[in-house]
Short mmCIF file of C-alpha atoms and ligand atoms in Angstrom, two decimals:
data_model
loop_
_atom_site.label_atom_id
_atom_site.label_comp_id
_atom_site.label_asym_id
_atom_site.label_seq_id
_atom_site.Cartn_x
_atom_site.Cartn_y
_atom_site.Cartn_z
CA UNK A 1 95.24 39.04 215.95
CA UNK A 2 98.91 39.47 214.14
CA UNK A 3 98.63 40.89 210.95
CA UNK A 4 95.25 41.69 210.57
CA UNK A 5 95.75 44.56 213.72
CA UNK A 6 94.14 47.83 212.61
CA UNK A 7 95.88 51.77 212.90
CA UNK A 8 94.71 53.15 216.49
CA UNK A 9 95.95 56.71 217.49
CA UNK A 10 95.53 57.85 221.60
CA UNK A 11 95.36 60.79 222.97
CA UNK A 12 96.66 61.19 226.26
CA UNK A 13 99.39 59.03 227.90
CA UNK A 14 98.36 59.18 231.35
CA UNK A 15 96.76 55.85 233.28
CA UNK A 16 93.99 54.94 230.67
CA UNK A 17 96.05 56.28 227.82
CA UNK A 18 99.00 54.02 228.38
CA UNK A 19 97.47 50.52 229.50
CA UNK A 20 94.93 51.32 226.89
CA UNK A 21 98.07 51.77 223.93
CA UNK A 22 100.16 49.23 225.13
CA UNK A 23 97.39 46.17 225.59
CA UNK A 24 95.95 47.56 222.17
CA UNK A 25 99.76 46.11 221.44
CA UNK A 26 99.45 43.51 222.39
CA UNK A 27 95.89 41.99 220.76
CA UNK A 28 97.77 42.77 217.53
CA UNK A 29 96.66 46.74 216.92
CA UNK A 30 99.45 49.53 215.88
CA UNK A 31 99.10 52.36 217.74
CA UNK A 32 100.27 55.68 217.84
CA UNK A 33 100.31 57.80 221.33
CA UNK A 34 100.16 61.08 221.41
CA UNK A 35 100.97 63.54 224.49
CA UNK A 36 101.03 67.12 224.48
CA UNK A 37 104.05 66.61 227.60
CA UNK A 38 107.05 66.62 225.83
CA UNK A 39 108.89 65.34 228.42
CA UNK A 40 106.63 62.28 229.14
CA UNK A 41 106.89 61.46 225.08
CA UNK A 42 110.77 61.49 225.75
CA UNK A 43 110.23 59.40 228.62
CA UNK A 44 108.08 56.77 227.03
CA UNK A 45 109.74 56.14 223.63
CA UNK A 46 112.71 55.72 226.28
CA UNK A 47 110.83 52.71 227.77
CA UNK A 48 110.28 54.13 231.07
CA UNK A 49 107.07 54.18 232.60
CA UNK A 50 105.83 57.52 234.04
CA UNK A 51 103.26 55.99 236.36
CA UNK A 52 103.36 53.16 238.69
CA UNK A 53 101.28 50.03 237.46
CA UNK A 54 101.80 46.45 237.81
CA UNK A 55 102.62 44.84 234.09
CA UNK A 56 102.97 48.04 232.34
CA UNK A 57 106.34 48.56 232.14
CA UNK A 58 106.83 45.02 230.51
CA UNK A 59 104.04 45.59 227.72
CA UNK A 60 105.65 48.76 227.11
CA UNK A 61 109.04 47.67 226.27
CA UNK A 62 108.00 45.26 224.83
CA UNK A 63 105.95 47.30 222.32
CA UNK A 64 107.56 50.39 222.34
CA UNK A 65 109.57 51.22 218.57
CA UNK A 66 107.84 48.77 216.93
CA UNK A 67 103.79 48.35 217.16
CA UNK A 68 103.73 51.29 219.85
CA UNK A 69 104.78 54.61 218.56
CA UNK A 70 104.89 57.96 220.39
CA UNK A 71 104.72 61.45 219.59
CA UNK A 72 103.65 64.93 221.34
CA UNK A 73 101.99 66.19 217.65
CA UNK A 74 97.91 65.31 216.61
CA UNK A 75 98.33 65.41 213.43
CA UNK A 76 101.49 63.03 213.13
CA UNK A 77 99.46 60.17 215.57
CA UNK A 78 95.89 60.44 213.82
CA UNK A 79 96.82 60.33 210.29
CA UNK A 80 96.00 56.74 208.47
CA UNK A 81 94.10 55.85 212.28
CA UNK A 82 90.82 54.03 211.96
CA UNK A 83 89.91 55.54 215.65
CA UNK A 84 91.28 58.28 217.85
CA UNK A 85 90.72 57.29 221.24
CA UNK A 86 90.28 60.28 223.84
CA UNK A 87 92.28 59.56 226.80
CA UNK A 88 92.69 63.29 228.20
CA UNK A 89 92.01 63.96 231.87
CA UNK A 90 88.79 65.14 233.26
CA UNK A 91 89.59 65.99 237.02
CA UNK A 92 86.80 67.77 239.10
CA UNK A 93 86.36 71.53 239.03
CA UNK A 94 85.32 73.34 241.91
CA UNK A 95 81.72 73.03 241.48
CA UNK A 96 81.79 69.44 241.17
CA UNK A 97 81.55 69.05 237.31
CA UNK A 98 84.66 67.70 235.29
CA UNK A 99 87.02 70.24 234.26
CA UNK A 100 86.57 69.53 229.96
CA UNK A 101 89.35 71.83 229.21
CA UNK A 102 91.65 69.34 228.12
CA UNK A 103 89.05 67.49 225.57
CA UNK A 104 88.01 71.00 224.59
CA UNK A 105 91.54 71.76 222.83
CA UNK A 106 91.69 68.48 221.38
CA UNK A 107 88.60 68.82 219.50
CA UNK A 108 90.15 72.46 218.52
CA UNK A 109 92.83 71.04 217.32
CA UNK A 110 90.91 68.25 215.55
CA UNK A 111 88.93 70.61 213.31
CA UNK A 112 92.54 72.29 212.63
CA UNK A 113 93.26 68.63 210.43
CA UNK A 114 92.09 67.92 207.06
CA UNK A 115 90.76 64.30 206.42
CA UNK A 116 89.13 63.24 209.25
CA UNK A 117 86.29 61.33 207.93
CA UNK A 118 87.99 57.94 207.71
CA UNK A 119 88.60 58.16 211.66
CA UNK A 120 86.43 57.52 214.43
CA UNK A 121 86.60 59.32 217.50
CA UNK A 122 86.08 57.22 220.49
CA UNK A 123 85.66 59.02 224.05
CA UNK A 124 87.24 56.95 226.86
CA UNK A 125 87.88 59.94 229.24
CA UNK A 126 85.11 59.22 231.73
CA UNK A 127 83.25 62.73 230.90
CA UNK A 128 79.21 63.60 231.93
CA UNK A 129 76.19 62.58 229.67
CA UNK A 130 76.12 65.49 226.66
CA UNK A 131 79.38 65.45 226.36
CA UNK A 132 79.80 63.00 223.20
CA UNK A 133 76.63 65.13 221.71
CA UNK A 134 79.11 68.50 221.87
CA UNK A 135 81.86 66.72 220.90
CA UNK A 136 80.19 65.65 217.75
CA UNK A 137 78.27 68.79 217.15
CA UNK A 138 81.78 70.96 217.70
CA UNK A 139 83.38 68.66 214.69
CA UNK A 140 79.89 69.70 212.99
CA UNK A 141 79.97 66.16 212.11
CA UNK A 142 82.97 65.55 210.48
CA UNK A 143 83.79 62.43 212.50
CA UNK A 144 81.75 59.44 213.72
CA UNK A 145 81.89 60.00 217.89
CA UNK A 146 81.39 56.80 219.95
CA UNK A 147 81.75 56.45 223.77
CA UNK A 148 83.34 53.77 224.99
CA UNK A 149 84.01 54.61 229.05
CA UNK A 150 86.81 52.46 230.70
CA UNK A 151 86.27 50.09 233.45
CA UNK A 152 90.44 49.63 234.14
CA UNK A 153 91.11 49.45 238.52
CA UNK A 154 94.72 51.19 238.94
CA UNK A 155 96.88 48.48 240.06
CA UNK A 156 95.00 46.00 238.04
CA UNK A 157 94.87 48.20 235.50
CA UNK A 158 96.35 45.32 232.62
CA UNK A 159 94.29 42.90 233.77
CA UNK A 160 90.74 44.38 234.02
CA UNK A 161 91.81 45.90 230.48
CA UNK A 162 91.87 42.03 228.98
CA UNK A 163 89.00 40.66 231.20
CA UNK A 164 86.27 43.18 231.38
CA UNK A 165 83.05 42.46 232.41
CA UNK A 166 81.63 44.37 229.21
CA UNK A 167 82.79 46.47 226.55
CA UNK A 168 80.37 49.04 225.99
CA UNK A 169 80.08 50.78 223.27
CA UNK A 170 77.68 53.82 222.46
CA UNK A 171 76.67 55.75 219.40
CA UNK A 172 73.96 56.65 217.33
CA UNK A 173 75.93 55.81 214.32
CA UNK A 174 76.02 51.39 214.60
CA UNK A 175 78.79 51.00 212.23
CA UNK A 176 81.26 53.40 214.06
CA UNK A 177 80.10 52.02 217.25
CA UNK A 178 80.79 48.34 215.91
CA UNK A 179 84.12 49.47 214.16
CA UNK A 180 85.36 50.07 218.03
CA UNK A 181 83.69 47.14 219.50
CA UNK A 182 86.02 45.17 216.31
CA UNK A 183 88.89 46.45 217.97
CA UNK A 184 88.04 44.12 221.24
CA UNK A 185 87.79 41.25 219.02
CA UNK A 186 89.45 37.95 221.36
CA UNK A 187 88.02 39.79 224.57
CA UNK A 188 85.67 37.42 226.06
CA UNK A 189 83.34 39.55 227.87
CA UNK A 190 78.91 40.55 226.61
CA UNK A 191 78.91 43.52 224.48
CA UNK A 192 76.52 46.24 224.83
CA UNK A 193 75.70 48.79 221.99
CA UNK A 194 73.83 51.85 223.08
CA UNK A 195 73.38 55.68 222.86
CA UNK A 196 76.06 58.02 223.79
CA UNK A 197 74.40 59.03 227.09
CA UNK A 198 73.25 55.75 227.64
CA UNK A 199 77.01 54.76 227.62
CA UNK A 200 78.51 57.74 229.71
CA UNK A 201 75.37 56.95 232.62
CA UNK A 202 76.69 53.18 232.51
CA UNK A 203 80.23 54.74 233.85
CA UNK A 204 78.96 57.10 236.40
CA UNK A 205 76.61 54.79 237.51
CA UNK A 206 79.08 52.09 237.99
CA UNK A 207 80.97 54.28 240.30
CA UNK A 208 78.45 55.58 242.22
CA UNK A 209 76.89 52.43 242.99
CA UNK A 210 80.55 51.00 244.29
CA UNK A 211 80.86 54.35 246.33
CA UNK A 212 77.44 53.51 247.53
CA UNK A 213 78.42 49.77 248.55
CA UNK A 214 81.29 50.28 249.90
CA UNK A 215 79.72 53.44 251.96
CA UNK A 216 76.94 50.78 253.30
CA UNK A 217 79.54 48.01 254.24
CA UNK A 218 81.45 50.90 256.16
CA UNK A 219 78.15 51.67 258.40
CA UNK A 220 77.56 47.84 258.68
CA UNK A 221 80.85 47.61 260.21
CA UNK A 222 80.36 50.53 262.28
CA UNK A 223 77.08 49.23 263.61
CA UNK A 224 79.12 45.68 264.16
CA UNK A 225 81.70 47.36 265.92
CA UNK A 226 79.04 48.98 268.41
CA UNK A 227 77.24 45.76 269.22
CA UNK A 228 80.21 43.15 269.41
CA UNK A 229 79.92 41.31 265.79
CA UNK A 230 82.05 40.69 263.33
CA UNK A 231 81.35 43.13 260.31
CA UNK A 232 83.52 40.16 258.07
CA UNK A 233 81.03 37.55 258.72
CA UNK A 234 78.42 39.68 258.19
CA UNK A 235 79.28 41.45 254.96
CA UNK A 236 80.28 38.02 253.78
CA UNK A 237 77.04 36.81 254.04
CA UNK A 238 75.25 39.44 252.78
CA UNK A 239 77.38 39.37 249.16
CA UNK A 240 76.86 35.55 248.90
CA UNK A 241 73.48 36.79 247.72
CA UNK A 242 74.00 36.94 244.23
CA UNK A 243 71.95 39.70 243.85
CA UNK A 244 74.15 41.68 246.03
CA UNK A 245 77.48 40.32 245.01
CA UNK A 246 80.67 39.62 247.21
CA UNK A 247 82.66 42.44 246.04
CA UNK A 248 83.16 46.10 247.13
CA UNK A 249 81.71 44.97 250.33
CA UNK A 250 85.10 44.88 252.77
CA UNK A 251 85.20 47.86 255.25
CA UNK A 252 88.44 50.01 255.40
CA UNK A 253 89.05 54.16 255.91
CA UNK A 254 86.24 55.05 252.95
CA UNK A 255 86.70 55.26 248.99
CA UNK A 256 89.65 56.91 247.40
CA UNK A 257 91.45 57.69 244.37
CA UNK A 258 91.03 59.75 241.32
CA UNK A 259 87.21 58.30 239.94
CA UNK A 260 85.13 57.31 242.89
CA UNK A 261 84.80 59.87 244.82
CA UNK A 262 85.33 62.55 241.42
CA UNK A 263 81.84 60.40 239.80
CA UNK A 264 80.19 60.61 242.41
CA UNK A 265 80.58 64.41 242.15
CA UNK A 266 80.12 64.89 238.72
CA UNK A 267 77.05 62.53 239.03
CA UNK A 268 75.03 64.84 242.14
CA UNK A 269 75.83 67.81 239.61
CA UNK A 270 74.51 66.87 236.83
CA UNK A 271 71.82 65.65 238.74
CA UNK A 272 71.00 69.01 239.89
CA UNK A 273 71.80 70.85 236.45
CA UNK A 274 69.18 68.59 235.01
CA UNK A 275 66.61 69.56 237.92
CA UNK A 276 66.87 65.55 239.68
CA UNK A 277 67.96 65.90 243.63
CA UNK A 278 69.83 62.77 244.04
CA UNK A 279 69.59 62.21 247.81
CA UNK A 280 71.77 58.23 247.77
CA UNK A 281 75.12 59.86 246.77
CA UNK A 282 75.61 62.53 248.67
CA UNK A 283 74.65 60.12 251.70
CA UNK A 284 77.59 57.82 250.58
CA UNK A 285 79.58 60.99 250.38
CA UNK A 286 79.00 61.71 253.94
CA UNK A 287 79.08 58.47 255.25
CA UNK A 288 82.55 58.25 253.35
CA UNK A 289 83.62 61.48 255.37
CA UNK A 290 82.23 60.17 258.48
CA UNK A 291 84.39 56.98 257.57
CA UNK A 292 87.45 59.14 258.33
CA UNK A 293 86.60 60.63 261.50
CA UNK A 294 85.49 57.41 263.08
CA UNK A 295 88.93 56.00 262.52
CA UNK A 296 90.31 58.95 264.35
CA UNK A 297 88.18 59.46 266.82
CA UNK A 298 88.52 55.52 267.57
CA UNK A 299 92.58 55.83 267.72
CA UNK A 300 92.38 58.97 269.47
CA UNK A 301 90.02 57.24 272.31
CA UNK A 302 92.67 53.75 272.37
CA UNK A 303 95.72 56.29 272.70
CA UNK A 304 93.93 58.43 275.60
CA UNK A 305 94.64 61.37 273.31
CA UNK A 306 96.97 62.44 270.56
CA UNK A 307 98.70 65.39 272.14
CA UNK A 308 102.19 64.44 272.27
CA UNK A 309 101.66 60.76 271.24
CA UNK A 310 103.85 59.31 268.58
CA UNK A 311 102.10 57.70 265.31
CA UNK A 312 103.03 55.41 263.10
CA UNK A 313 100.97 55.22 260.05
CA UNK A 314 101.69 52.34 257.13
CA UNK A 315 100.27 52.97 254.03
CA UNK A 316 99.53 56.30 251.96
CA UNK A 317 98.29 55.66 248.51
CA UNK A 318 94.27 55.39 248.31
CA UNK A 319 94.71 51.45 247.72
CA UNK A 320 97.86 48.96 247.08
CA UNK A 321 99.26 48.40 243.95
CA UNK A 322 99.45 52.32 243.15
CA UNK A 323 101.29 55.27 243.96
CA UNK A 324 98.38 57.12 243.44
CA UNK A 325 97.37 59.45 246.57
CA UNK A 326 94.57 61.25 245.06
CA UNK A 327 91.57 61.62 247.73
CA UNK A 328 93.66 58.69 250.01
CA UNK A 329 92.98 58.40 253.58
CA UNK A 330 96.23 59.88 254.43
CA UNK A 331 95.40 63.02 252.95
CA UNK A 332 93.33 64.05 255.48
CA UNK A 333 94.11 61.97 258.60
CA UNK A 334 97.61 62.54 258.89
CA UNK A 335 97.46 66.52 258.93
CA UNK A 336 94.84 66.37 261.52
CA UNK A 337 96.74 63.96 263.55
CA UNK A 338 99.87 66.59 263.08
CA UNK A 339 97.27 69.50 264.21
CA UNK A 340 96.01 67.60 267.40
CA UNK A 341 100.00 67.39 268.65
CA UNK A 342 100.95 63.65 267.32
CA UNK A 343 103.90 63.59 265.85
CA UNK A 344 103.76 60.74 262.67
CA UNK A 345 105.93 58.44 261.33
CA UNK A 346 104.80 57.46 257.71
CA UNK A 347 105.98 54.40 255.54
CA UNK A 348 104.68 53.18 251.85
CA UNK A 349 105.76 51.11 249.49
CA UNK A 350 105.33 53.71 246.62
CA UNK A 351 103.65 56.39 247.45
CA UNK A 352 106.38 58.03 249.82
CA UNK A 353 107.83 60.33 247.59
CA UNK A 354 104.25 61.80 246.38
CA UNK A 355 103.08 61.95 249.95
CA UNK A 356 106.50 64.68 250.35
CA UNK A 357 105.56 66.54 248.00
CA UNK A 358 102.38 67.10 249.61
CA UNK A 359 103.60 67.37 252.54
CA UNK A 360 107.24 68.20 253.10
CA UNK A 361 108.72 67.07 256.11
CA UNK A 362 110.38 70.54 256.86
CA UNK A 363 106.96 72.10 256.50
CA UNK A 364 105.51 69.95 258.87
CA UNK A 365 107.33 69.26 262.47
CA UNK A 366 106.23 66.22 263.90
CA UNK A 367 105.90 64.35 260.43
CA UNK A 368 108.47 62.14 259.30
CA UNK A 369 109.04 59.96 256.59
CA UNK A 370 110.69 56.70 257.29
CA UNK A 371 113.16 54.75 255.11
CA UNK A 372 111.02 51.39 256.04
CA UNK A 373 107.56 49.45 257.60
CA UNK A 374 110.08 48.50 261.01
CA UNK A 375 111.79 52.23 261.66
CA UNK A 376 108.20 53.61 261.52
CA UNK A 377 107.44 52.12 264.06
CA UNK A 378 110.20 52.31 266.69
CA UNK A 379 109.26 54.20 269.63
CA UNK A 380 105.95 54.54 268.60
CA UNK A 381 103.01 54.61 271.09
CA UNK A 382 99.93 53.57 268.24
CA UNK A 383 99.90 52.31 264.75
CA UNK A 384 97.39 52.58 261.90
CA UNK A 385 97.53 50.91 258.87
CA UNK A 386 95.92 52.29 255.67
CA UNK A 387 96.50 50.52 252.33
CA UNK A 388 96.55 46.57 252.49
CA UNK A 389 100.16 46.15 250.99
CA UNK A 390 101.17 42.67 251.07
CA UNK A 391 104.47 43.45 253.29
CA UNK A 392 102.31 44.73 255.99
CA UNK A 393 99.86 42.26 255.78
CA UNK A 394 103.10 39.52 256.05
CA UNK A 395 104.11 41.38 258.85
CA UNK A 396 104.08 39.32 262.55
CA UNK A 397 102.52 40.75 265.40
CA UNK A 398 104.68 39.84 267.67
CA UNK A 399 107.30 41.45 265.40
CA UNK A 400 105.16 44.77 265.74
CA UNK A 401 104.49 44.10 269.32
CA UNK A 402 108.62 44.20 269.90
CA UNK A 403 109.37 47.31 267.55
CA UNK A 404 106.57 49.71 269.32
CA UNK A 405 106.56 51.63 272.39
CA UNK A 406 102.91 51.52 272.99
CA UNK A 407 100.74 48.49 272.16
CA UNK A 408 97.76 50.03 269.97
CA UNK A 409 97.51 48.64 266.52
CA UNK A 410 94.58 50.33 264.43
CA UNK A 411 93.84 48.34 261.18
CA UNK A 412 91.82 50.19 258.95
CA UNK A 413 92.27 47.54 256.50
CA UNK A 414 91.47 44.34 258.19
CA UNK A 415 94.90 42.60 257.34
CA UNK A 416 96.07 41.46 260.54
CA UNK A 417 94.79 38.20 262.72
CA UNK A 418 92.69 40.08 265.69
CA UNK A 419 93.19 37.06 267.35
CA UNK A 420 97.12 36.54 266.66
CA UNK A 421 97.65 40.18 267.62
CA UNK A 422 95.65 40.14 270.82
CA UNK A 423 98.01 36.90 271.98
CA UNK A 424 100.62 38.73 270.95
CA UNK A 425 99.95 41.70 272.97
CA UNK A 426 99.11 44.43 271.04
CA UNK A 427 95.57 46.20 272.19
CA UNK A 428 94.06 45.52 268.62
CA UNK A 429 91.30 47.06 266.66
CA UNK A 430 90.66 46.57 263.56
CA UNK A 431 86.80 47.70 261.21
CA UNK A 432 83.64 46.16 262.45
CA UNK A 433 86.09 43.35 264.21
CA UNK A 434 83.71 43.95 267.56
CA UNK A 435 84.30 41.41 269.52
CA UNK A 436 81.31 39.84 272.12
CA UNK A 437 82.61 39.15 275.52
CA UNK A 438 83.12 34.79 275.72
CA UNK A 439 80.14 32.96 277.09
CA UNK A 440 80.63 32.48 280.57
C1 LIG B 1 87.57 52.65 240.02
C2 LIG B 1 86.66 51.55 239.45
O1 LIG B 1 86.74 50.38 240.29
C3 LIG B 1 87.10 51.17 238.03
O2 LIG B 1 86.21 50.21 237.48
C4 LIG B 1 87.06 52.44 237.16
O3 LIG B 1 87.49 52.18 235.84
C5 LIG B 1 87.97 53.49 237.77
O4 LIG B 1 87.54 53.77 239.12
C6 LIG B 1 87.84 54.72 236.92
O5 LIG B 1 86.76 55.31 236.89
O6 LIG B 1 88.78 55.03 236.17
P1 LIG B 1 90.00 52.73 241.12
O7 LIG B 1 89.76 54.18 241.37
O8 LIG B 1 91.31 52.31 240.55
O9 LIG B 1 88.88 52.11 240.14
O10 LIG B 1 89.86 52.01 242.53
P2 LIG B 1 88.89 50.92 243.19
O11 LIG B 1 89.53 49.60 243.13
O12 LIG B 1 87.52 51.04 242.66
O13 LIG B 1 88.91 51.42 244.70
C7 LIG B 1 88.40 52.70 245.06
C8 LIG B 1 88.52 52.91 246.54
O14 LIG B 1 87.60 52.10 247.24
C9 LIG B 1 89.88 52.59 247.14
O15 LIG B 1 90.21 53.54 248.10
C10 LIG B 1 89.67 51.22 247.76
O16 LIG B 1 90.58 50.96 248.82
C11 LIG B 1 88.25 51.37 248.25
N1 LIG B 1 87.55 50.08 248.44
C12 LIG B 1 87.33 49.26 247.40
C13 LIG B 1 87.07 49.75 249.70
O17 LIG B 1 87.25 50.51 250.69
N2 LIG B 1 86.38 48.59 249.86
C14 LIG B 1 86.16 47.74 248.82
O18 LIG B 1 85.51 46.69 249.05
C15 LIG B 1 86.64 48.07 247.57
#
């Protein structure tokens, strides 16, 4: 795109802030960041990246003083901008619905600034249907207001930003909406033009169908597991049916992270606030939950108990390729392990120093956190694997087999050969890997 990139200003430099400003970057855009964290301003124009995301930290310094600009002050970051793009958090609030605090000051701020009516404001910040309406009708229409909800995977977070599937873009005003959609221009993906809560519903429902899919595959491997199939076989094909679709179908300790299960949320509230009882999400929600206590139940049953049993768990972030812990599997399991008397052994990649400050180790006897994959697991009498990091799924059996105590291997995640770790001794188990006694 070169020369002909246009002025962008972002609000917000957290996950979808960042990738957002630094791939803008790189299709040719200038853009101006802006943070209201001092301290994460100093960091970025620094070059170092506050979050943990595969590619970032290249595009960043490789952008960073010259098309990528950062600053903690509005004004300074909108001014000349052909869009503002709205990249503020929108974490759940008690009741459910997204805490709109953040967006709220911003627009305060916004109506502080003369000259606004060159800019578009484009809502990325995944936020409920209505909330592009207010927004508009709080600038008493000052600005164009477009939604434009992202679709970015932490961990693949560069990627998915270059390949979408679609860039939607929604707004009742079609010039704004196709200003934004402009700004794609060399993305190869359909584009779709709606309404503002046309585009909002396209992100909830997104993630509530994928919580819903990958709640189904989790009771398909449960019901596998009971009756000796292999859940891997059978999800597989069920998503070569291209009306079902291969992915979000593999089994593993239930949905994570920051937006899956926080949609689904948001979506069963609004439901109710606009008088709809949605009865498939709060299913997945359970069956997510339920996800959680089958694991444990299943490694307390293969250990003969956890009282005074010795874990050792790999994996803490919600998925690989993050840091991210938000909602993760280990969250819950490993302080109810602690209560039942196990004492746990915990090793990540990257999420080890945000799992301590969760949980530090002095606060909780019986938990510690070890330096690698192989010193978790010395004298350990089980272990359970929950995030599919490729140095545990490189690891040999037999290697495990010789480090442990005990022989149990629980594999939440499917990444080790049931057959390769049953030869080499280990009393295997991984989700829906039921196995049917040999014909005799
Ligand atoms: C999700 C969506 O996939 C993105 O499209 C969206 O932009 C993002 O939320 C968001 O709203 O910002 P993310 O939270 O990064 O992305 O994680 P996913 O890759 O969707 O995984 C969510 C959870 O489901 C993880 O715990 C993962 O391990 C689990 N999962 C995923 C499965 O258990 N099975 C699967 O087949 C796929």
């Amino acid at each position: 795109m070169g020369a002909g990139g246009t002025e962008i200003a972002i609000a917000g430099a957290g996950y979808v802030g960042l990738t957002s400003a630094v791939c803008f970057c790189e299709m040719g855009h200038r853009v101006r960041l802006v943070d209201v964290d001092p301290q994460r301003v100093a960091m970025i124009r620094q070059g170092q990246c506050p979050i943990y995301e595969p590619g970032l930290p290249e595009l960043l310094n490789k952008h960073r003083n010259d098309r990528l600009q950062v600053t903690d002050r509005l004004a300074e970051a909108v001014k000349g901008a052909s869009a503002l793009f709205v990249c503020v958090g929108t974490p759940a609030s008690a009741s459910g619905a997204p805490d709109l605090s953040a967006l709220r000051r911003l627009l305060r701020e916004l109506k502080a600034l003369p000259d606004l009516n060159q800019t578009v404001l484009v809502l990325k910040s995944t936020v409920p249907p209505g909330t592009n309406r207010m927004a508009y009708d709080s600038l008493r229409g000052t600005m164009p207001v477009v939604s434009n909800p992202e679709f970015l995977r932490e961990g693949t977070a560069v990627h998915d930003f270059f390949h979408p599937d679609r860039v939607v873009v929604g707004s009742p005003d079609e010039g704004a909406a196709l200003l934004v959609a402009g700004l794609y221009k060399g993305v190869d993906a359909p584009l779709l033009v709606t309404g503002w809560e046309e585009a909002e519903l396209i992100k909830y429902a997104t993630n509530g169908f994928l919580a819903l899919k990958i709640s189904y595959a989790n009771e398909i491997a449960a019901l596998c597991d009971a009756l000796g199939a292999d859940a891997l076989d059978v999800l597989k094909g069920l998503g070569l049916d291209h009306r079902v679709g291969s992915q979000f179908l593999r089994p593993g300790p239930g949905y994570g992270g920051s937006c899956l299960p926080k949609d689904t949320r948001a979506l069963i509230w609004k439901g109710r606030r606009a008088g709809v009882r949605l009865d498939l999400l709060p299913a997945a929600q359970r069956a997510n939950l339920r996800q959680r206590e089958r694991l444990l139940e299943a490694l307390s049953k293969l250990l003969g108990g956890l009282a005074g049993k010795q874990v050792a768990v790999w994996g803490l972030a919600f998925k690989a390729g993050t840091d991210d812990l938000r909602t993760a599997a280990s969250l819950e399991m490993i302080p109810w392990m602690l209560k039942q008397g196990a004492s746990v052994r915990t090793y990540d990649p990257a999420a080890q120093e945000a799992f301590a400050r969760h949980f530090p180790p002095e606060k909780w006897p019986g938990l510690t956190l070890s330096p690698d994959q192989w010193s978790a697991l010395e004298g350990a009498d089980g272990l359970l694997i929950l995030t599919e990091w490729e140095t545990f799924r490189t690891a040999t059996p037999l290697a495990i087999r010789r480090k442990m105590a005990g022989r149990v291997v629980l594999d939440a995640r499917n990444i080790l050969d049931p057959e390769a770790a049953r030869a080499a001794g280990l009393q295997y188990r991984g989700v829906g890997r039921g196995r049917r006694a040999p014909l005799r």
